Amino acid sequence: MAFPSTKSTTLFFFFILTIFSIAKSSDPDPIVDFFSSPLGAIINGSSFTFTGLRSAFTDFPPNFKPTKATFSEFPALLGQSVSMAILQYPAGTINPPHTHPRSAELLLVVSGSLQVGFIDTTNQFFNQTLQVGDLFVFPKGLVHFQFNADPGNSATAIAAFASANPGTVSLPPTVFTSGISDEVLAEAFKTDVAVIRSIKVGLTPPKS
């Protein structure tokens, strides 16, 4: 009986690992209707209800604020491949450049106007000014932002995701406050350490 060569076996296992990696790159399909609450808990309509977005309809913050309904806040979303957020932009505020590694984002403007944009993997910039009722899609994993350029009026948008946990990687704090040395950052941005430290000070929240 002939056995496959070592090279063929290696390629086979590499192929299998690649397929497994692709399959794991998005939310898996559930094999049950829904994931239940802890053992012994009563399952009823309340189990599938989330009230954490109410404040976004009654209060307006002084700074940009995302109010999220992902798996972390709303466990019933586990396995459902959906989540959302209410995004509130006081006049002149920005949702800084960031990415969602596990989902595209579909943005609907419900009040005010927003300047939005994203950068693809060829470094091409796509931007648009959105009005109430406009939709904009940010492709999965690409760096994007939203900016309320109106100095006198606030804006609100609803963001929808095709993942129960899309994740958010905000570039400014990730790059400048995550522990990368000042020397490495200065070399990467072709500047000096003093400039890097000045940026870090601006990103450090004031002590309460």
Coordinates of C-alpha atoms in Angstrom, one line a residue:
M1 CA 0.0 0.0 0.0
A2 CA 1.5 3.4 -1.0
F3 CA 1.7 6.2 1.4
P4 CA 1.7 9.9 0.4
S5 CA 5.1 11.6 0.4
T6 CA 6.1 13.9 3.3
K7 CA 5.8 16.9 1.0
S8 CA 2.2 15.9 -0.1
T9 CA 1.2 15.3 3.5
T10 CA 2.6 18.7 4.6
L11 CA 0.7 20.4 1.8
F12 CA -2.5 18.5 2.7
F13 CA -2.3 19.6 6.4
F14 CA -1.5 23.2 5.3
F15 CA -4.6 23.2 3.1
I16 CA -6.8 21.9 6.0
L17 CA -5.4 24.5 8.4
T18 CA -6.1 27.2 5.8
I19 CA -9.7 26.1 5.3
F20 CA -10.1 26.0 9.1
S21 CA -8.7 29.5 9.5
I22 CA -11.1 30.8 6.8
A23 CA -14.0 29.1 8.5
K24 CA -13.1 30.7 11.8
S25 CA -12.7 34.2 10.4
S26 CA -16.4 35.0 10.9
D27 CA -19.1 34.2 13.4
P28 CA -19.9 30.4 13.2
D29 CA -23.4 29.2 12.4
P30 CA -25.2 28.1 15.5
I31 CA -26.5 24.5 15.8
V32 CA -29.3 25.5 18.1
D33 CA -32.1 28.2 18.0
F34 CA -30.2 30.3 20.5
F35 CA -27.8 30.0 23.4
S36 CA -29.5 29.7 26.7
S37 CA -28.9 31.6 29.9
P38 CA -27.0 30.1 32.9
L39 CA -28.3 26.7 34.1
G40 CA -31.6 27.0 35.9
A41 CA -32.4 30.5 34.6
I42 CA -35.9 31.1 33.2
I43 CA -36.0 31.8 29.5
N44 CA -38.6 34.3 28.5
G45 CA -39.1 37.5 26.5
S46 CA -36.8 39.4 28.9
S47 CA -33.9 37.1 27.9
F48 CA -34.0 38.6 24.4
T49 CA -34.6 42.2 25.4
F50 CA -31.9 44.9 25.9
T51 CA -32.6 48.3 27.4
G52 CA -29.1 49.6 27.4
L53 CA -29.7 51.9 24.4
R54 CA -32.4 54.0 26.2
S55 CA -30.0 56.6 27.4
A56 CA -28.9 57.4 23.8
F57 CA -32.4 58.6 23.2
T58 CA -32.7 60.8 26.3
D59 CA -29.3 62.1 27.0
F60 CA -26.7 63.8 24.8
P61 CA -23.0 63.6 25.9
P62 CA -20.5 66.4 25.8
N63 CA -18.0 64.2 23.8
F64 CA -18.4 61.6 21.1
K65 CA -20.1 58.5 22.6
P66 CA -20.8 55.1 21.2
T67 CA -23.6 53.2 23.1
K68 CA -23.1 49.5 22.1
A69 CA -25.3 46.5 21.9
T70 CA -22.8 43.7 21.2
F71 CA -22.5 40.3 22.8
S72 CA -20.6 41.9 25.7
E73 CA -23.6 44.0 26.7
F74 CA -26.4 41.8 25.3
P75 CA -25.5 38.1 25.7
A76 CA -28.6 37.0 23.7
L77 CA -26.7 38.0 20.6
L78 CA -24.2 35.1 21.0
G79 CA -24.5 33.0 17.8
Q80 CA -26.8 35.5 16.0
S81 CA -24.1 37.3 14.0
V82 CA -25.6 40.8 14.6
S83 CA -25.0 43.8 16.8
M84 CA -25.4 47.5 16.7
A85 CA -24.5 50.8 18.3
I86 CA -25.9 54.3 18.7
L87 CA -23.2 56.9 17.9
Q88 CA -23.6 60.4 19.2
Y89 CA -21.5 63.3 17.9
P90 CA -21.7 66.7 19.6
A91 CA -20.8 69.6 17.4
G92 CA -17.2 69.4 16.0
T93 CA -16.4 65.9 17.4
I94 CA -14.9 62.9 15.8
N95 CA -15.1 59.1 16.0
P96 CA -11.3 58.7 15.5
P97 CA -9.8 56.4 12.8
H98 CA -10.4 52.8 13.8
T99 CA -11.2 49.3 12.5
H100 CA -13.6 46.5 13.2
P101 CA -11.6 43.3 12.6
R102 CA -14.6 40.9 12.5
S103 CA -17.3 42.8 10.6
A104 CA -18.2 45.4 8.0
E105 CA -20.1 48.4 9.4
L106 CA -23.4 49.8 7.9
L107 CA -23.9 53.4 9.1
L108 CA -27.3 55.3 9.0
V109 CA -27.4 59.0 9.8
V110 CA -30.5 59.8 11.8
S111 CA -29.8 63.5 12.7
G112 CA -27.3 66.1 11.6
S113 CA -24.6 65.4 9.0
L114 CA -21.3 63.5 9.0
Q115 CA -18.1 63.5 7.0
V116 CA -17.0 59.9 6.7
G117 CA -14.2 58.0 5.0
F118 CA -12.1 54.8 4.8
I119 CA -8.8 53.8 3.3
D120 CA -8.4 50.5 1.4
T121 CA -5.4 48.2 1.3
T122 CA -4.0 50.1 -1.8
N123 CA -4.0 53.3 0.4
Q124 CA -6.9 54.8 -1.7
F125 CA -9.1 57.2 0.3
F126 CA -12.9 57.1 -0.1
N127 CA -15.0 59.8 1.6
Q128 CA -18.5 61.3 1.6
T129 CA -20.6 63.8 3.4
L130 CA -23.8 62.2 4.7
Q131 CA -27.1 63.7 5.5
V132 CA -30.1 62.4 7.4
G133 CA -31.3 59.1 5.9
D134 CA -28.0 58.3 4.1
L135 CA -26.3 55.0 4.4
F136 CA -22.6 54.3 4.2
V137 CA -20.8 51.0 4.4
F138 CA -17.3 50.6 5.8
P139 CA -15.7 47.3 4.5
K140 CA -14.6 44.8 7.1
G141 CA -11.2 45.5 8.7
L142 CA -10.5 48.7 6.9
V143 CA -9.5 51.9 8.7
H144 CA -12.3 54.5 8.8
F145 CA -13.7 57.5 10.7
Q146 CA -16.7 59.8 11.1
F147 CA -16.5 63.5 11.8
N148 CA -19.2 66.0 12.7
A149 CA -17.8 69.1 11.1
D150 CA -20.8 71.3 12.0
P151 CA -19.7 73.7 14.8
G152 CA -23.2 74.4 15.9
N153 CA -25.2 71.2 15.6
S154 CA -24.9 67.6 17.0
A155 CA -25.4 64.4 14.9
T156 CA -26.5 60.9 15.6
A157 CA -26.0 57.7 13.7
I158 CA -26.9 54.0 14.0
A159 CA -24.3 51.4 13.2
A160 CA -25.1 47.8 12.3
F161 CA -22.6 44.9 12.3
A162 CA -22.7 41.4 10.9
S163 CA -21.1 40.0 14.1
A164 CA -22.1 39.7 17.7
N165 CA -18.7 41.0 18.6
P166 CA -17.2 43.1 15.7
G167 CA -14.4 44.4 17.9
T168 CA -13.0 48.0 17.7
V169 CA -9.3 48.9 17.3
S170 CA -9.0 52.7 17.8
L171 CA -5.8 53.8 16.1
P172 CA -4.7 56.7 18.3
P173 CA -4.8 54.9 21.7
T174 CA -3.7 51.6 20.2
V175 CA -0.6 53.2 18.6
F176 CA 0.3 55.8 21.2
T177 CA -0.9 54.4 24.6
S178 CA -0.4 50.7 24.4
G179 CA 3.3 50.5 25.4
I180 CA 5.2 50.9 22.2
S181 CA 8.4 52.8 23.1
D182 CA 8.7 56.5 22.2
E183 CA 11.9 55.7 20.2
V184 CA 10.1 53.1 18.0
L185 CA 7.2 55.5 17.4
A186 CA 9.5 58.4 16.6
E187 CA 11.3 56.3 14.0
A188 CA 8.0 55.0 12.5
F189 CA 6.5 58.5 12.2
K190 CA 9.8 60.1 11.2
T191 CA 9.7 62.6 14.0
D192 CA 11.4 63.0 17.4
V193 CA 10.6 61.6 20.8
A194 CA 9.4 65.0 22.1
V195 CA 6.6 65.1 19.5
I196 CA 5.6 61.5 20.4
R197 CA 5.4 62.4 24.1
S198 CA 3.3 65.5 23.3
I199 CA 0.9 63.3 21.4
K200 CA 0.7 60.9 24.3
V201 CA -0.1 63.7 26.7
G202 CA -3.0 64.8 24.5
L203 CA -4.4 61.2 24.5
T204 CA -4.1 60.7 28.2
P205 CA -7.5 61.3 29.9
P206 CA -7.4 63.8 32.7
K207 CA -7.4 62.4 36.3
S208 CA -10.7 62.7 38.0

